[in-house]
Short mmCIF file of C-alpha atoms in Angstrom, two decimals:
data_model
loop_
_atom_site.label_atom_id
_atom_site.label_comp_id
_atom_site.label_asym_id
_atom_site.label_seq_id
_atom_site.Cartn_x
_atom_site.Cartn_y
_atom_site.Cartn_z
CA MET A 1 -119.83 -108.32 -38.33
CA MET A 2 -121.24 -109.64 -35.34
CA TYR A 3 -124.59 -109.07 -34.07
CA GLN A 4 -124.01 -109.09 -30.13
CA PHE A 5 -126.73 -110.29 -27.75
CA PRO A 6 -127.08 -109.20 -24.28
CA ASP A 7 -124.50 -110.57 -21.69
CA HIS A 8 -127.14 -112.47 -19.64
CA PHE A 9 -128.98 -113.88 -22.54
CA LEU A 10 -130.38 -117.35 -21.84
CA TRP A 11 -129.17 -119.65 -24.89
CA GLY A 12 -131.14 -122.78 -24.61
CA ALA A 13 -132.95 -125.55 -26.46
CA SER A 14 -136.24 -127.53 -25.93
CA THR A 15 -137.66 -131.00 -25.61
CA SER A 16 -140.81 -132.34 -23.90
CA ALA A 17 -141.25 -135.37 -21.85
CA PHE A 18 -143.57 -137.60 -23.70
CA GLN A 19 -141.49 -136.85 -27.09
CA VAL A 20 -138.11 -137.45 -25.56
CA GLU A 21 -138.19 -139.69 -22.49
CA GLY A 22 -139.44 -143.22 -23.25
CA GLY A 23 -139.19 -145.10 -20.12
CA TYR A 24 -142.56 -146.32 -20.75
CA GLN A 25 -144.15 -147.57 -17.42
CA GLU A 26 -140.93 -147.43 -15.82
CA GLY A 27 -140.02 -146.13 -12.47
CA GLY A 28 -143.82 -146.19 -11.37
CA ARG A 29 -144.77 -144.13 -14.26
CA GLY A 30 -148.83 -144.19 -15.09
CA LEU A 31 -150.13 -143.98 -18.41
CA ALA A 32 -150.82 -140.69 -20.25
CA THR A 33 -152.98 -139.82 -23.28
CA THR A 34 -150.02 -139.76 -25.43
CA ASP A 35 -149.50 -143.44 -24.69
CA VAL A 36 -152.89 -144.68 -25.52
CA GLN A 37 -153.47 -142.66 -28.61
CA LYS A 38 -153.84 -144.59 -32.09
CA ILE A 39 -150.69 -144.65 -33.78
CA PRO A 40 -150.60 -145.46 -37.35
CA GLU A 41 -148.71 -149.07 -38.17
CA GLY A 42 -145.09 -148.80 -38.72
CA ARG A 43 -144.78 -145.53 -36.76
CA ALA A 44 -142.70 -144.82 -33.59
CA ASP A 45 -144.45 -144.37 -30.19
CA THR A 46 -143.79 -142.98 -26.73
CA LYS A 47 -142.40 -146.12 -25.43
CA VAL A 48 -138.89 -145.50 -26.48
CA ALA A 49 -138.93 -142.09 -28.21
CA ALA A 50 -135.51 -140.51 -27.93
CA ASP A 51 -134.81 -142.76 -24.85
CA HIS A 52 -133.76 -139.59 -22.87
CA TYR A 53 -134.77 -141.79 -19.60
CA HIS A 54 -131.67 -143.77 -20.18
CA HIS A 55 -129.75 -141.36 -21.86
CA TRP A 56 -130.02 -138.40 -19.57
CA ARG A 57 -126.38 -138.14 -18.52
CA GLU A 58 -125.04 -138.46 -22.13
CA ASP A 59 -127.78 -135.83 -22.96
CA VAL A 60 -126.62 -133.27 -20.15
CA SER A 61 -122.94 -134.04 -21.14
CA LEU A 62 -123.77 -132.85 -24.61
CA MET A 63 -125.71 -129.89 -23.40
CA ALA A 64 -122.83 -128.85 -21.51
CA GLU A 65 -120.64 -129.31 -24.54
CA LEU A 66 -122.95 -127.05 -26.49
CA GLY A 67 -122.50 -124.43 -23.91
CA LEU A 68 -126.43 -124.35 -22.97
CA LYS A 69 -127.47 -121.76 -20.45
CA THR A 70 -130.85 -123.19 -19.85
CA TYR A 71 -132.64 -126.29 -20.89
CA ARG A 72 -136.46 -126.02 -21.23
CA MET A 73 -137.73 -129.32 -20.50
CA SER A 74 -141.34 -130.52 -19.08
CA PHE A 75 -142.23 -133.07 -16.27
CA SER A 76 -144.40 -136.05 -17.06
CA TRP A 77 -147.36 -135.68 -15.02
CA SER A 78 -147.81 -139.28 -15.07
CA ARG A 79 -144.43 -140.02 -13.86
CA ILE A 80 -144.78 -137.75 -10.85
CA MET A 81 -148.37 -138.82 -10.02
CA PRO A 82 -149.29 -142.18 -11.86
CA ASP A 83 -153.11 -142.32 -10.82
CA GLU A 84 -156.04 -140.76 -9.74
CA THR A 85 -155.22 -140.70 -6.03
CA LEU A 86 -152.63 -137.97 -6.83
CA ALA A 87 -150.19 -139.68 -4.61
CA PRO A 88 -146.57 -138.53 -5.51
CA ASN A 89 -144.37 -141.17 -6.83
CA PRO A 90 -140.88 -141.20 -5.28
CA GLU A 91 -139.35 -142.66 -8.28
CA GLY A 92 -140.53 -140.15 -10.62
CA LEU A 93 -139.46 -137.37 -8.28
CA ALA A 94 -136.04 -139.13 -7.96
CA PHE A 95 -135.58 -139.31 -11.72
CA TYR A 96 -136.13 -135.41 -12.18
CA ASP A 97 -134.03 -134.94 -9.03
CA GLN A 98 -131.00 -136.49 -10.73
CA LEU A 99 -131.72 -134.77 -13.98
CA ILE A 100 -132.01 -131.22 -12.43
CA ASP A 101 -129.10 -131.87 -10.09
CA ALA A 102 -127.15 -132.65 -13.15
CA LEU A 103 -128.05 -129.64 -14.92
CA LEU A 104 -127.21 -127.43 -12.17
CA GLU A 105 -123.79 -128.97 -11.74
CA ASN A 106 -123.04 -128.25 -15.17
CA GLY A 107 -124.25 -124.50 -15.09
CA ILE A 108 -127.54 -125.05 -16.89
CA GLU A 109 -130.74 -123.58 -15.58
CA PRO A 110 -133.73 -125.79 -15.97
CA LEU A 111 -136.69 -124.24 -17.31
CA VAL A 112 -139.64 -126.75 -16.54
CA THR A 113 -143.02 -126.97 -18.24
CA LEU A 114 -145.68 -128.65 -15.92
CA TYR A 115 -148.19 -129.62 -18.76
CA HIS A 116 -146.85 -130.28 -22.02
CA PHE A 117 -150.03 -131.82 -24.17
CA GLU A 118 -149.68 -135.48 -22.09
CA CYS A 119 -152.67 -135.52 -19.80
CA PRO A 120 -152.66 -138.49 -17.18
CA GLN A 121 -155.09 -141.13 -18.47
CA ALA A 122 -156.13 -141.77 -15.04
CA LEU A 123 -157.87 -138.61 -14.61
CA VAL A 124 -159.49 -138.78 -18.13
CA ASP A 125 -161.02 -142.02 -17.10
CA ALA A 126 -161.87 -140.84 -13.88
CA PHE A 127 -163.74 -137.63 -14.56
CA GLY A 128 -163.05 -136.62 -18.17
CA GLY A 129 -159.81 -134.61 -17.60
CA TRP A 130 -160.21 -130.75 -18.48
CA LYS A 131 -163.63 -131.36 -19.22
CA SER A 132 -164.11 -131.32 -15.41
CA ARG A 133 -163.52 -128.52 -12.62
CA LYS A 134 -161.92 -131.48 -10.78
CA MET A 135 -159.08 -131.32 -13.03
CA ILE A 136 -158.33 -127.61 -11.64
CA ASP A 137 -157.78 -129.21 -8.28
CA ALA A 138 -155.80 -131.99 -9.45
CA TYR A 139 -153.35 -129.69 -11.49
CA THR A 140 -153.16 -127.49 -8.37
CA ALA A 141 -152.00 -130.61 -6.49
CA TYR A 142 -149.43 -131.61 -8.94
CA ALA A 143 -148.04 -127.90 -9.10
CA LYS A 144 -147.58 -127.89 -5.32
CA VAL A 145 -145.92 -130.92 -5.21
CA CYS A 146 -143.41 -129.82 -7.88
CA PHE A 147 -143.01 -126.40 -6.54
CA SER A 148 -142.32 -127.52 -3.06
CA HIS A 149 -140.03 -130.56 -4.13
CA PHE A 150 -137.81 -128.60 -6.53
CA ARG A 151 -137.96 -125.00 -4.41
CA GLY A 152 -134.64 -123.54 -5.02
CA ARG A 153 -133.43 -125.51 -7.74
CA VAL A 154 -136.31 -124.67 -10.63
CA LYS A 155 -136.39 -120.93 -10.61
CA LYS A 156 -138.44 -120.80 -14.01
CA TRP A 157 -141.61 -122.51 -14.40
CA VAL A 158 -144.10 -122.78 -17.31
CA THR A 159 -147.90 -123.66 -16.45
CA VAL A 160 -149.12 -124.97 -20.00
CA ASN A 161 -147.46 -125.59 -23.12
CA GLU A 162 -149.61 -124.35 -26.21
CA GLN A 163 -153.02 -124.28 -24.74
CA LEU A 164 -154.36 -123.85 -28.38
CA ILE A 165 -153.35 -127.39 -29.07
CA ALA A 166 -153.83 -128.70 -25.88
CA VAL A 167 -157.55 -128.04 -25.82
CA ALA A 168 -158.11 -128.72 -29.41
CA ALA A 169 -156.37 -132.27 -30.10
CA SER A 170 -158.59 -134.95 -29.03
CA ASN A 171 -155.78 -137.47 -28.80
CA LEU A 172 -154.04 -135.14 -26.10
CA ASN A 173 -157.04 -134.23 -24.00
CA GLY A 174 -159.11 -137.46 -24.16
CA ASN A 175 -162.19 -135.46 -25.49
CA ARG A 176 -164.23 -138.11 -27.58
CA GLU A 177 -167.15 -135.99 -28.33
CA LYS A 178 -168.37 -136.71 -31.81
CA ASP A 179 -170.68 -133.74 -32.42
CA PRO A 180 -168.39 -130.95 -33.97
CA VAL A 181 -170.53 -128.01 -32.39
CA LYS A 182 -170.38 -129.76 -29.01
CA TYR A 183 -166.65 -130.61 -29.39
CA MET A 184 -166.18 -126.78 -29.98
CA LYS A 185 -168.08 -125.88 -26.57
CA ASP A 186 -165.99 -128.53 -24.72
CA MET A 187 -162.85 -126.81 -26.44
CA TYR A 188 -163.76 -123.54 -24.46
CA GLN A 189 -164.77 -125.01 -21.53
CA MET A 190 -161.38 -127.12 -21.14
CA SER A 191 -159.65 -123.77 -22.16
CA TYR A 192 -161.43 -122.00 -19.22
CA HIS A 193 -160.48 -124.60 -16.78
CA ILE A 194 -156.85 -124.45 -17.61
CA SER A 195 -156.90 -120.53 -17.26
CA LEU A 196 -158.19 -121.01 -13.79
CA ALA A 197 -155.61 -123.77 -12.91
CA GLU A 198 -152.84 -121.40 -14.56
CA HIS A 199 -153.74 -118.72 -12.24
CA LYS A 200 -154.09 -121.00 -8.99
CA ALA A 201 -150.60 -122.15 -9.99
CA PHE A 202 -149.33 -118.48 -10.37
CA SER A 203 -150.50 -117.70 -6.74
CA LEU A 204 -149.30 -120.83 -5.29
CA LEU A 205 -145.70 -120.28 -6.40
CA LYS A 206 -145.46 -116.88 -5.04
CA LYS A 207 -146.34 -118.49 -1.66
CA ILE A 208 -144.16 -121.47 -2.06
CA ASP A 209 -140.83 -119.79 -3.89
CA PRO A 210 -141.65 -115.90 -4.13
CA GLU A 211 -138.10 -115.70 -6.01
CA ALA A 212 -139.05 -118.05 -8.82
CA MET A 213 -140.82 -117.05 -12.16
CA ILE A 214 -143.62 -118.72 -13.82
CA GLY A 215 -145.71 -118.10 -17.17
CA PRO A 216 -147.50 -119.61 -19.94
CA VAL A 217 -146.23 -120.75 -23.24
CA CYS A 218 -148.17 -119.40 -26.32
CA ALA A 219 -148.18 -120.66 -29.70
CA ILE A 220 -148.18 -117.31 -31.42
CA GLN A 221 -150.39 -117.12 -34.48
CA VAL A 222 -149.14 -114.77 -36.94
CA VAL A 223 -151.98 -114.38 -39.36
CA TYR A 224 -151.71 -112.04 -42.59
CA PRO A 225 -154.66 -111.01 -44.75
CA LEU A 226 -154.73 -112.55 -48.01
CA THR A 227 -155.33 -109.12 -49.68
CA SER A 228 -155.78 -105.56 -48.56
CA LYS A 229 -159.50 -105.91 -49.03
CA PRO A 230 -161.07 -104.76 -45.78
CA GLU A 231 -162.86 -108.05 -45.28
CA ASP A 232 -159.43 -110.06 -45.32
CA VAL A 233 -157.95 -107.64 -42.82
CA GLU A 234 -160.61 -108.10 -40.67
CA ALA A 235 -160.60 -111.91 -41.11
CA ALA A 236 -156.91 -111.80 -40.12
CA TRP A 237 -157.22 -110.06 -37.02
CA GLN A 238 -160.41 -111.73 -35.79
CA ALA A 239 -158.29 -115.14 -36.60
CA GLU A 240 -155.42 -113.99 -34.21
CA GLU A 241 -157.83 -112.99 -31.46
CA LEU A 242 -159.66 -116.45 -31.79
CA MET A 243 -156.38 -118.40 -31.99
CA GLU A 244 -154.09 -116.45 -29.64
CA PHE A 245 -155.20 -113.45 -27.73
CA TYR A 246 -158.22 -114.91 -26.27
CA MET A 247 -156.02 -117.37 -24.23
CA LEU A 248 -153.27 -114.87 -23.54
CA ASP A 249 -155.83 -112.34 -22.22
CA MET A 250 -156.85 -114.95 -19.72
CA SER A 251 -153.36 -115.94 -18.85
CA VAL A 252 -152.39 -112.38 -18.28
CA ARG A 253 -155.23 -110.34 -17.49
CA GLY A 254 -157.69 -112.98 -16.14
CA GLU A 255 -160.52 -111.83 -18.57
CA TYR A 256 -161.72 -112.08 -22.29
CA SER A 257 -161.89 -109.33 -24.46
CA PRO A 258 -165.26 -107.59 -25.52
CA PHE A 259 -164.76 -109.35 -28.90
CA ILE A 260 -164.30 -112.65 -27.63
CA THR A 261 -166.90 -112.38 -24.99
CA SER A 262 -169.41 -111.38 -27.55
CA TYR A 263 -168.32 -114.36 -29.95
CA LEU A 264 -168.41 -116.94 -27.39
CA LYS A 265 -171.86 -115.91 -26.40
CA ASP A 266 -173.24 -115.57 -29.80
CA HIS A 267 -171.85 -118.87 -30.63
CA ASP A 268 -173.12 -120.70 -27.21
CA TYR A 269 -169.29 -121.38 -26.61
CA TYR A 270 -169.07 -119.23 -23.40
CA PRO A 271 -167.90 -121.69 -20.44
CA GLU A 272 -169.76 -122.45 -17.44
CA THR A 273 -168.39 -120.24 -14.60
CA ASP A 274 -168.43 -119.87 -10.65
CA ARG A 275 -168.76 -116.63 -8.92
CA GLU A 276 -165.48 -117.11 -6.89
CA ASP A 277 -163.53 -117.47 -10.49
CA VAL A 278 -163.33 -113.72 -10.60
CA SER A 279 -160.94 -113.41 -7.74
CA VAL A 280 -158.83 -116.33 -8.75
CA LEU A 281 -158.45 -114.70 -12.28
CA LYS A 282 -157.63 -111.33 -11.30
CA ASP A 283 -155.50 -111.73 -8.33
CA SER A 284 -152.69 -113.11 -9.81
CA SER A 285 -150.38 -112.71 -13.00
CA PRO A 286 -147.74 -114.29 -14.81
CA ASP A 287 -143.99 -113.04 -14.69
CA PHE A 288 -143.15 -113.72 -18.43
CA ILE A 289 -144.61 -115.20 -21.67
CA GLY A 290 -143.15 -118.19 -23.70
CA ILE A 291 -143.24 -117.86 -27.34
CA ASN A 292 -143.42 -120.87 -29.60
CA TYR A 293 -143.25 -120.03 -33.46
CA TYR A 294 -142.51 -121.98 -36.41
CA PHE A 295 -144.71 -120.38 -39.21
CA SER A 296 -147.16 -117.95 -39.89
CA ILE A 297 -150.55 -118.43 -41.62
CA CYS A 298 -153.02 -116.49 -43.93
CA ALA A 299 -156.95 -115.95 -43.81
CA LYS A 300 -159.34 -114.44 -45.98
CA GLN A 301 -162.88 -113.44 -45.92
CA LYS A 302 -165.40 -116.37 -44.88
CA SER A 303 -167.19 -117.93 -47.95
CA GLY A 304 -169.54 -121.15 -47.78
CA PRO A 305 -170.42 -123.13 -44.83
CA ILE A 306 -168.43 -124.04 -41.80
CA ASN A 307 -165.74 -126.43 -42.53
CA TYR A 308 -165.39 -128.65 -39.38
CA ASN A 309 -162.89 -131.08 -41.49
CA GLN A 310 -159.81 -128.72 -40.30
CA PRO A 311 -157.94 -128.08 -36.96
CA PRO A 312 -160.68 -127.10 -34.40
CA PHE A 313 -158.91 -123.58 -33.73
CA TRP A 314 -159.36 -123.08 -37.54
CA VAL A 315 -163.04 -123.72 -37.37
CA SER A 316 -165.12 -120.53 -37.40
CA ASP A 317 -167.82 -118.43 -39.44
CA LEU A 318 -165.58 -115.55 -39.54
CA TYR A 319 -162.58 -116.73 -41.68
CA ASP A 320 -161.03 -119.01 -43.85
CA ILE A 321 -157.37 -120.30 -43.39
CA CYS A 322 -155.54 -120.13 -46.88
CA ASP A 323 -152.38 -120.29 -48.63
CA ASN A 324 -149.80 -117.76 -48.55
CA PRO A 325 -148.34 -117.36 -51.98
CA TYR A 326 -145.38 -115.25 -50.92
CA LEU A 327 -143.71 -117.79 -48.93
CA GLN A 328 -141.40 -120.67 -49.72
CA LYS A 329 -142.92 -124.09 -48.52
CA THR A 330 -140.85 -127.34 -47.56
CA GLU A 331 -141.77 -130.84 -46.86
CA TRP A 332 -142.69 -130.39 -43.46
CA MET A 333 -143.58 -126.69 -43.30
CA SER A 334 -146.38 -126.63 -45.42
CA MET A 335 -147.41 -123.24 -44.53
CA GLY A 336 -144.11 -121.79 -45.61
CA VAL A 337 -140.90 -120.35 -43.89
CA ASP A 338 -141.47 -116.74 -42.51
CA SER A 339 -138.78 -115.59 -40.07
CA LYS A 340 -140.31 -111.99 -40.06
CA GLY A 341 -143.52 -113.35 -38.76
CA LEU A 342 -141.41 -114.15 -35.43
CA ARG A 343 -140.88 -110.33 -34.98
CA THR A 344 -144.36 -109.35 -36.07
CA GLY A 345 -146.00 -111.49 -33.55
CA MET A 346 -143.73 -110.90 -30.72
CA GLU A 347 -144.08 -107.18 -31.24
CA LYS A 348 -147.98 -107.61 -30.99
CA VAL A 349 -147.45 -109.57 -27.57
CA TYR A 350 -145.01 -107.06 -26.13
CA GLN A 351 -147.14 -104.16 -27.08
CA ARG A 352 -150.30 -105.48 -25.64
CA TYR A 353 -148.89 -106.93 -22.37
CA GLN A 354 -145.48 -105.44 -21.69
CA LEU A 355 -143.94 -108.67 -20.19
CA PRO A 356 -140.60 -110.38 -20.57
CA MET A 357 -140.48 -113.03 -23.30
CA ILE A 358 -138.65 -116.17 -23.83
CA ILE A 359 -138.80 -118.00 -27.34
CA THR A 360 -139.42 -121.69 -25.94
CA GLU A 361 -139.78 -123.55 -29.45
CA ASN A 362 -138.52 -122.40 -32.93
CA GLY A 363 -137.39 -124.78 -35.19
CA MET A 364 -137.29 -126.54 -38.75
CA ALA A 365 -138.65 -129.98 -39.36
CA VAL A 366 -136.73 -132.12 -42.06
CA SER A 367 -136.54 -135.84 -42.99
CA GLU A 368 -133.07 -136.63 -42.58
CA THR A 369 -130.36 -139.57 -42.32
CA PRO A 370 -126.55 -139.25 -41.83
CA ASP A 371 -124.59 -139.11 -44.88
CA GLU A 372 -121.76 -141.96 -45.97
CA SER A 373 -119.46 -140.38 -43.34
CA GLY A 374 -121.89 -140.45 -40.70
CA LYS A 375 -122.47 -136.75 -40.52
CA ILE A 376 -125.85 -134.53 -40.99
CA ASP A 377 -125.18 -131.36 -43.11
CA ASP A 378 -128.32 -129.31 -41.94
CA HIS A 379 -127.30 -126.34 -43.57
CA TYR A 380 -131.09 -125.55 -44.07
CA ARG A 381 -131.65 -125.59 -40.42
CA ILE A 382 -128.70 -123.38 -39.61
CA ASP A 383 -130.12 -120.62 -42.34
CA TYR A 384 -133.57 -121.11 -40.49
CA LEU A 385 -132.27 -120.38 -37.10
CA HIS A 386 -129.93 -117.58 -38.27
CA ALA A 387 -132.77 -115.90 -39.98
CA HIS A 388 -134.92 -116.06 -36.92
CA LEU A 389 -132.16 -114.98 -34.55
CA GLU A 390 -131.63 -111.80 -36.77
CA GLN A 391 -135.16 -110.86 -36.08
CA ILE A 392 -134.66 -111.15 -32.44
CA TYR A 393 -131.46 -109.21 -32.35
CA ARG A 394 -133.64 -106.45 -34.18
CA MET A 395 -136.20 -106.68 -31.22
CA LEU A 396 -133.66 -106.58 -28.66
CA GLN A 397 -132.19 -103.43 -30.20
CA GLU A 398 -135.75 -101.82 -30.13
CA GLY A 399 -135.65 -102.37 -26.19
CA ILE A 400 -138.14 -105.25 -26.19
CA HIS A 401 -137.46 -107.53 -23.17
CA ILE A 402 -136.43 -111.10 -24.50
CA MET A 403 -135.01 -113.26 -21.98
CA GLY A 404 -133.62 -115.96 -24.13
CA TYR A 405 -134.09 -118.37 -27.02
CA CYS A 406 -134.56 -122.12 -26.93
CA PRO A 407 -134.71 -123.65 -30.24
CA TRP A 408 -136.84 -126.72 -30.77
CA SER A 409 -135.32 -129.26 -30.17
CA PHE A 410 -132.23 -130.26 -28.40
CA VAL A 411 -132.33 -133.94 -29.78
CA ASP A 412 -134.43 -135.48 -32.54
CA VAL A 413 -137.86 -136.13 -30.70
CA LEU A 414 -140.99 -137.97 -31.45
CA SER A 415 -143.27 -136.10 -33.59
CA SER A 416 -146.83 -136.11 -32.09
CA HIS A 417 -148.07 -137.10 -35.56
CA GLN A 418 -145.01 -138.06 -37.81
CA GLY A 419 -142.93 -140.22 -35.52
CA PHE A 420 -139.20 -139.85 -36.45
CA SER A 421 -139.94 -139.17 -39.90
CA LYS A 422 -139.99 -135.58 -38.94
CA ARG A 423 -136.88 -134.36 -37.18
CA TYR A 424 -135.87 -130.83 -35.58
CA GLY A 425 -132.92 -131.77 -33.34
CA LEU A 426 -129.37 -130.30 -33.10
CA VAL A 427 -128.49 -133.80 -32.32
CA TYR A 428 -129.34 -136.83 -34.37
CA VAL A 429 -131.22 -139.76 -32.74
CA ASP A 430 -130.24 -142.76 -34.40
CA ARG A 431 -133.32 -144.77 -34.56
CA THR A 432 -136.19 -145.54 -37.18
CA GLU A 433 -139.74 -145.78 -36.90
CA THR A 434 -139.95 -149.42 -36.04
CA ASP A 435 -136.39 -150.00 -34.72
CA PRO A 436 -135.28 -147.96 -31.80
CA LYS A 437 -131.75 -149.66 -32.16
CA GLN A 438 -129.65 -147.85 -29.31
CA CYS A 439 -130.92 -144.45 -29.94
CA SER A 440 -127.24 -143.16 -30.37
CA ARG A 441 -126.60 -139.36 -30.46
CA ILE A 442 -124.88 -137.73 -33.38
CA ARG A 443 -124.16 -134.03 -33.62
CA LYS A 444 -125.41 -132.38 -36.69
CA ASN A 445 -123.69 -129.56 -38.17
CA SER A 446 -126.37 -127.15 -36.70
CA PHE A 447 -124.88 -128.45 -33.18
CA TYR A 448 -121.58 -126.91 -33.86
CA TRP A 449 -123.07 -123.86 -35.58
CA TYR A 450 -125.10 -123.12 -32.51
CA GLN A 451 -122.14 -123.89 -30.11
CA ASN A 452 -120.23 -121.17 -31.78
CA VAL A 453 -123.27 -118.69 -31.61
CA ILE A 454 -123.45 -119.24 -27.94
CA ARG A 455 -119.66 -118.96 -27.55
CA CYS A 456 -119.67 -115.61 -29.36
CA ASN A 457 -122.91 -114.56 -27.64
CA GLY A 458 -124.03 -113.55 -31.13
CA ILE A 459 -124.58 -114.45 -34.82
CA GLU A 460 -122.68 -113.05 -37.91
#
């Protein structure tokens, strides 16, 4: 039996520039925050990554062989605008010209993310990056160059990938505040500036290329209550509001919910605003929402003092994030594998906003090496992807508008924290943490499985 997907379903795969490109300071590229972050000794960095900068022709050929309908990629802002003058870099634009032209020649639609974690270090040095309103104008100038230069060739744009992580991770945004309370306040201020920049980009694209689509990518936070105790149930929904919907509400509706407004004011986290911001936020909206999902989490009633020694987006006096005893854990999926969580989370997003969605990241991380015959039998990844595609099929049957599916990742990419010890790709990149070798490409078994899924436009 086959579960058939819609005829125009976009089968894709994803990467991001700093995790795949390499080409460190080649072609006029400037430094990004991801280049200067402290990397533990013996771990790979961004200088080579998966060396897509030199392997892009081979990679596009592999994408065509795989049968991709879309390639979800990102531009390196620092490659296009290397310094604080914001002057476009012709060599950087030329690199993306040839990549996008090659994709189109092979019938692969580019889905381009403008901002995927890597902030230009020059802008952090000049005025503090997203902590400053100057970053809104810088982002708008960058978006204008991209929208104009690639008009007619790129028809789907992503404003910002996973704002949740972009504002929380100091190594990605350059926020060096040591006081944990002030850090949280900075985090919400940066988030507000990103929302303003997003809405300016929404409006700008409609002027430059009215036929193109644009939207944010959200790392959906599916939070289960540990028990049916009312306090645990309350903790779970409040966690979802604070870790997901406060950002999506700003992206889609241009406002905070009453709960979030009250929370931010009560904690002295409410951002500084200008009067004219209201029209910027209210006069534009996205065309779709990108969904990133790997696993669900679990929450319970808050007990004890606030714990600042955890990811900033888990820090709250309303809930504690805890282990879910009902999920199977793996080496790199420490919160557990939960395919049903994808449907649970996307159903909530769709019911709230009624916008088309596309899965822009979904994948399983494993430490892998080829066997003696040079093959990678990643049946565990096939099982993971298949289970999530079953949930997508169920949503499509319900009439939920899902545009496509882009597993993370096309090739093995540099993990922001674990280098190449942690691999997600359909294609293996032959390198170690300390020796990039030739970064040869090896198709994993999941490559052939996904190739058949695309060919059949469905799953068994």
